Tab-separated table of C-alpha atoms in Angstrom:
chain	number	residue	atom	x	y	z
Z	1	UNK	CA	8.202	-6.818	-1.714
Z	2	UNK	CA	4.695	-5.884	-2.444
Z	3	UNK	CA	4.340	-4.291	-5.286
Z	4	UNK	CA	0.965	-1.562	-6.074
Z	5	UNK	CA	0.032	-0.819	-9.410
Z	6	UNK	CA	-2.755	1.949	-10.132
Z	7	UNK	CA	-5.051	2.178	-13.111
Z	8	UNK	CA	-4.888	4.849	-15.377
Z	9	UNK	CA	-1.770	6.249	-15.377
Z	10	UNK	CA	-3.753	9.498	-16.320
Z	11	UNK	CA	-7.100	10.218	-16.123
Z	12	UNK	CA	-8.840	13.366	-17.902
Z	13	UNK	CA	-12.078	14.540	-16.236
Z	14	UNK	CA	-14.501	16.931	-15.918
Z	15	UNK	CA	-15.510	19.671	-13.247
Z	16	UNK	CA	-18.713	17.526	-11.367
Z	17	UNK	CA	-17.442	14.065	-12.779
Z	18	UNK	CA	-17.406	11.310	-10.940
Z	19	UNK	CA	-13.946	9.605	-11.057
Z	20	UNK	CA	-12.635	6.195	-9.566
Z	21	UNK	CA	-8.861	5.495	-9.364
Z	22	UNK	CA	-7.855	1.985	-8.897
Z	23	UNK	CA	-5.051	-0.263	-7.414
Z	24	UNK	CA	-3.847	-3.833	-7.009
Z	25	UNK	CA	-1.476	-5.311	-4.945
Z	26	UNK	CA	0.869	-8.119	-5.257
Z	27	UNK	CA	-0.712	-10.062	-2.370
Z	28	UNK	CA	-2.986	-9.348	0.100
Z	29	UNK	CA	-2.526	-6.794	2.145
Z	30	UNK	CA	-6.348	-6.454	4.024
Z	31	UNK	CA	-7.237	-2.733	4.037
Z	32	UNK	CA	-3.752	-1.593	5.449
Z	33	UNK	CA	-4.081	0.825	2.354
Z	34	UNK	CA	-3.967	4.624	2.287
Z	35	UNK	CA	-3.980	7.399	-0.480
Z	36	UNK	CA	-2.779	10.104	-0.815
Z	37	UNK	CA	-3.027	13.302	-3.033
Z	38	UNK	CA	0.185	15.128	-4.208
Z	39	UNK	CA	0.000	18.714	-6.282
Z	40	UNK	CA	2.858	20.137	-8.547
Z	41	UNK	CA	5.590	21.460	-6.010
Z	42	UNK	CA	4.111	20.578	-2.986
Z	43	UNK	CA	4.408	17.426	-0.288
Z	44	UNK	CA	1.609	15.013	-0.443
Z	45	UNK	CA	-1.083	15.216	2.157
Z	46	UNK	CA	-3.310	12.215	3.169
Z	47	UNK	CA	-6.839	11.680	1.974
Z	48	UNK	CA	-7.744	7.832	3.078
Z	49	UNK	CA	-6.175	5.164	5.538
Z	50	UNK	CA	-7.363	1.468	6.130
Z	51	UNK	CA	-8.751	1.599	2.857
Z	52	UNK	CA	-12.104	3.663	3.696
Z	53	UNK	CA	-11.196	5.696	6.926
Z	54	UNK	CA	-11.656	9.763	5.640
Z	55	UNK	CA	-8.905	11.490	7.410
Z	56	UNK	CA	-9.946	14.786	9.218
Z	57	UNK	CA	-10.991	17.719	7.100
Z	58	UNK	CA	-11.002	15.693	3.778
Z	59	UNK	CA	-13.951	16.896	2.385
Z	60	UNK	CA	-16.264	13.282	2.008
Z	61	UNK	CA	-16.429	13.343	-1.823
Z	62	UNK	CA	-13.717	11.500	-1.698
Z	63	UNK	CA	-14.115	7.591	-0.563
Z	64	UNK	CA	-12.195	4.727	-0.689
Z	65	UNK	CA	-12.933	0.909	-0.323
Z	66	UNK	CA	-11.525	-2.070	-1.379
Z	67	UNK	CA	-9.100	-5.358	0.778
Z	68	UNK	CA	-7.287	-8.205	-0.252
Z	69	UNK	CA	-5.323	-7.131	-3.387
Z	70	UNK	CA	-8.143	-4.709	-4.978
Z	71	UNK	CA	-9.075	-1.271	-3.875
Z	72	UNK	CA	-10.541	2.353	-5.325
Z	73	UNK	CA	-10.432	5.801	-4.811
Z	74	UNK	CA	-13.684	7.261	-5.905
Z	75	UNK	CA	-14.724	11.630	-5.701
Z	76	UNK	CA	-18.143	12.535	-6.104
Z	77	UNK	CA	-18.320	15.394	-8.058
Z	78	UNK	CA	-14.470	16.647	-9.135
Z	79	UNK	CA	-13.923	19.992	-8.058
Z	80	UNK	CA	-11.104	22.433	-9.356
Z	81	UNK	CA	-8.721	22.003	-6.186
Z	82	UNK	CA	-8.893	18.027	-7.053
Z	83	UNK	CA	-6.763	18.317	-10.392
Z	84	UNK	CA	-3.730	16.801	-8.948
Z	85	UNK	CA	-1.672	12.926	-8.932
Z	86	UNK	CA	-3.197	10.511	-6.003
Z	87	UNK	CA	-1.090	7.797	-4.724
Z	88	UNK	CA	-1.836	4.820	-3.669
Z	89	UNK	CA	0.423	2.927	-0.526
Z	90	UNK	CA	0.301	-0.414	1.108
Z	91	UNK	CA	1.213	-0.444	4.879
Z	92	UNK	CA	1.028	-3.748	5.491
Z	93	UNK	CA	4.536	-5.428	5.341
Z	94	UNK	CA	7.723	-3.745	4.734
Z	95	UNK	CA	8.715	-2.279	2.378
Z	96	UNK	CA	5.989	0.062	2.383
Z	97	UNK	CA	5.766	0.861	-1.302
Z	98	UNK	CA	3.547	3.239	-3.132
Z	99	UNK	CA	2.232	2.919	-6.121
Z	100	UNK	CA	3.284	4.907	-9.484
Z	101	UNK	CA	0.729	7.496	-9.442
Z	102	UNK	CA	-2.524	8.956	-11.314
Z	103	UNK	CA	-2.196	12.194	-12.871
Z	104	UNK	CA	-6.149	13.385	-12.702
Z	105	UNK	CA	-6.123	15.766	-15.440
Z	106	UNK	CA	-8.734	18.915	-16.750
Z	107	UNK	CA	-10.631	17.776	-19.814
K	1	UNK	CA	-0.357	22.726	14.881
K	2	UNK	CA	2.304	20.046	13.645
K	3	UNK	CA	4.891	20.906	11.676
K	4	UNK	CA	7.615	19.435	10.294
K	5	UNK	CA	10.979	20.877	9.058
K	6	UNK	CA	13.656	19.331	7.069
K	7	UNK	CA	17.009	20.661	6.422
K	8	UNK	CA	20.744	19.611	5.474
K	9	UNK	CA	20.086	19.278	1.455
K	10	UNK	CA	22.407	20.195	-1.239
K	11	UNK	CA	24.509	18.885	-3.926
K	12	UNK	CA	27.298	16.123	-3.048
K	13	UNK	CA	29.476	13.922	-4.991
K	14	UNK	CA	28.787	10.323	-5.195
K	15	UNK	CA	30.201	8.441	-2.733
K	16	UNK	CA	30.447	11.052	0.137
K	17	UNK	CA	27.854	11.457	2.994
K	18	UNK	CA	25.287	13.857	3.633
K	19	UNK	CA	22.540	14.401	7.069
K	20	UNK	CA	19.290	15.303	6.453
K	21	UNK	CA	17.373	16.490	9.831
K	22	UNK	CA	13.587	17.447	10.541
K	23	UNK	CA	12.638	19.230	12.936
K	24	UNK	CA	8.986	18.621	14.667
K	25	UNK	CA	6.736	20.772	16.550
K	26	UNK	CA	2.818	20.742	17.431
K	27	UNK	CA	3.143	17.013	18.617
K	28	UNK	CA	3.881	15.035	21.115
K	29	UNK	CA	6.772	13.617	19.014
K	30	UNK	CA	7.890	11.109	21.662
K	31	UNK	CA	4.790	9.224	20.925
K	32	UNK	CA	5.007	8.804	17.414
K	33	UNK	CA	6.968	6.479	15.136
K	34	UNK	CA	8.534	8.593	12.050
K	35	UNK	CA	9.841	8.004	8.640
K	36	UNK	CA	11.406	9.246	5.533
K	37	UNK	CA	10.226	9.272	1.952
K	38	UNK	CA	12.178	10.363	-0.705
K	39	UNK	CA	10.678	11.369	-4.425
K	40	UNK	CA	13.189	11.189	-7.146
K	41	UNK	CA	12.681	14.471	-9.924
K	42	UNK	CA	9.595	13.739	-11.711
K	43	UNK	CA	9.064	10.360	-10.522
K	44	UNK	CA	6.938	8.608	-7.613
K	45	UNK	CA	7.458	7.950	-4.226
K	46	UNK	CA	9.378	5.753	-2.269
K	47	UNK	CA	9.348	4.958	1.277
K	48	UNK	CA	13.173	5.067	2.719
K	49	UNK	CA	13.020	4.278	6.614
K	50	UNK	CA	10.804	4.442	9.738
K	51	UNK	CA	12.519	4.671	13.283
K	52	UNK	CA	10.034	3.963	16.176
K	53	UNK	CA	8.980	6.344	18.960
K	54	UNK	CA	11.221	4.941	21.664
K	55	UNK	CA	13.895	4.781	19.040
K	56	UNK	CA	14.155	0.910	19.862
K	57	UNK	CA	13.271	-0.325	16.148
K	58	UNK	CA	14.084	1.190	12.528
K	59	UNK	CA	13.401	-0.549	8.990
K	60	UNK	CA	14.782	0.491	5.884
K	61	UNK	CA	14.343	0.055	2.073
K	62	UNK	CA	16.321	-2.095	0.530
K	63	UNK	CA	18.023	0.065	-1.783
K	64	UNK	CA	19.110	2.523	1.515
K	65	UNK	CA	20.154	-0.389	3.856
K	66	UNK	CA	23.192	-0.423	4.839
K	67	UNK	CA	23.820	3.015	3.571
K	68	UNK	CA	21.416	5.297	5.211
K	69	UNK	CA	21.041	5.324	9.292
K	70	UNK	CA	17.652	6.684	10.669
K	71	UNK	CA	17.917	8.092	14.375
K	72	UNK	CA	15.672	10.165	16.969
K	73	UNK	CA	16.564	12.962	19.697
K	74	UNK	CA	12.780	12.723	21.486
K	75	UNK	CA	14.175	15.669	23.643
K	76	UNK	CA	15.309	17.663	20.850
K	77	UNK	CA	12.038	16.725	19.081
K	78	UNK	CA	14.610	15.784	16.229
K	79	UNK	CA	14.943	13.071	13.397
K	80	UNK	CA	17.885	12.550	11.337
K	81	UNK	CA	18.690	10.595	8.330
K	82	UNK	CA	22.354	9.615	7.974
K	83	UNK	CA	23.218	9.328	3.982
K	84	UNK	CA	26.507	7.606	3.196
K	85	UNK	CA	27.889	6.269	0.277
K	86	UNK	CA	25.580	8.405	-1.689
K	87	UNK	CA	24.777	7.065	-5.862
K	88	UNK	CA	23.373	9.424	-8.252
K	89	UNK	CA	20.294	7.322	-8.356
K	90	UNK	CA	19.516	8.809	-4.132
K	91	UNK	CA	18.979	12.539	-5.697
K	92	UNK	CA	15.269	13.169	-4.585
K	93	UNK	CA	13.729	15.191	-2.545
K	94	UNK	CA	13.525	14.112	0.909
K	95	UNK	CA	10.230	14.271	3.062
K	96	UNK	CA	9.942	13.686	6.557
K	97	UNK	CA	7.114	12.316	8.028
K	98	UNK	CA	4.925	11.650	11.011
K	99	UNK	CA	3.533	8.258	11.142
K	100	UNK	CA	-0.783	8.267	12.132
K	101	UNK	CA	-0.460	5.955	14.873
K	102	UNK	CA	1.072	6.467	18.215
K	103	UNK	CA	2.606	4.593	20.721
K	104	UNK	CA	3.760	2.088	17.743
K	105	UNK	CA	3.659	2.886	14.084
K	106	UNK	CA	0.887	2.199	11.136
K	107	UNK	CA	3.428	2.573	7.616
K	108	UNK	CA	0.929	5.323	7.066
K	109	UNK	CA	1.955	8.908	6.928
K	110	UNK	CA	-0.684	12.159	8.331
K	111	UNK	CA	1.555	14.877	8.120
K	112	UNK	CA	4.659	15.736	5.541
K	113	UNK	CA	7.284	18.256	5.977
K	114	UNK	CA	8.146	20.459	2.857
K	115	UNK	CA	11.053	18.300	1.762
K	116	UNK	CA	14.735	19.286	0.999
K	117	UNK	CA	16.356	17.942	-2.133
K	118	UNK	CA	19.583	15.930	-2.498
K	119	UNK	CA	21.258	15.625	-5.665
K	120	UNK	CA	24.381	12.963	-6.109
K	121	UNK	CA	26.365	14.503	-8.835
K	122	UNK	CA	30.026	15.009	-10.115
């Protein structure tokens, strides 16, 4: 199995800050990548697929980029509705695992 | 718009069985492959199973397979998720969700359902 790992764990930012979550895969997995952001209590809606593809009506401060085995999620300028965990997930081969999470934090 | 209903949680013993089923509206669900992800309390996410839109092909995890049975009623506009020999390690809520490609399936996942929680206890 591939397995993701993201970097921080946690991540304590500011309102306007620019903030870039990142994670690695096992092997490559080309940009068969997406991410995801998940807030207390609630199912996780999708932000990014193929590694930079903005799904419809995420606003576009947030990006993505990143194939092969290395790849970031990057917001503009944080905003108060952002304060939540993002996941990362690789799509490319079964199993389709996730990654364990960042918890972006109000500092 | 789509929507996406799970139901058939609860608390069950280990070892007995329990079906989860989502209900899906807004969609042409015939042309979409879908899955299930589970999230154990307080923990991440794992993907459990994907069943295709023609209901011809289904993957699992490994820690489900053999276990848990993914399955499609495209005229119900139904998926189901067939828990047996339940551990205390499967209590998580369950998500059902819609895969973003159609006419195959991508891994990726555009729309969740709410989720309904299983717990495996004595």
């Amino acid at each position: 199995d591939i397995q993701m790992t993201q970097s921080p764990s946690t991540l304590s930012a500011s309102i306007g800050d620019r903030v870039t979550i990142t994670c690695r895969a096992s092997q490559s997995i080309s940009s068969w990548l997406a991410w995801y952001q998940q807030k207390p209590g609630r199912a996780p809606k999708l932000l990014i697929y193929k590694a930079s593809r903005l799904e419809s009506g995420i606003p576009s401060r947030f990006s993505g980029s990143g194939s092969g085995t290395e790849f970031t999620l990057t917001i503009s300028s944080l905003q108060p509705d952002d304060f939540a965990t993002y996941y990362c997930q690789q799509y490319n081969s079964y199993e389709y695992t996730f990654g364990q999470g960042t918890k972006l934090e109000i500092k | 718009q789509v929507q996406l209903v799970e139901s058939g949680g609860g608390v069950v013993q280990p070892g007995r069985s329990l079906r989860l089923s989502c209900a899906a509206s807004g969609f042409s669900f015939s042309s979409y492959g879908m899955h299930w992800v589970r999230q154990a309390p307080g923990k991440g996410l794992e993907w459990v199973a994907v069943i295709s839109n023609d209901a011809h092909s289904e993957y699992y995890a490994d820690s489900v397979k053999g276990r848990f049975t993914i399955s499609r009623d495209n005229s119900k506009k139904t998926v189901d998720l067939q828990m047996n020999s339940l551990r205390t390690e499967d209590t998580a809520v369950y998500y059902c969700t819609k895969d973003l490609l159609r006419d195959f399936w991508s891994g990726a996942s555009d729309y969740w359902g709410q989720g309904t929680l299983v717990t495996v206890s004595s």
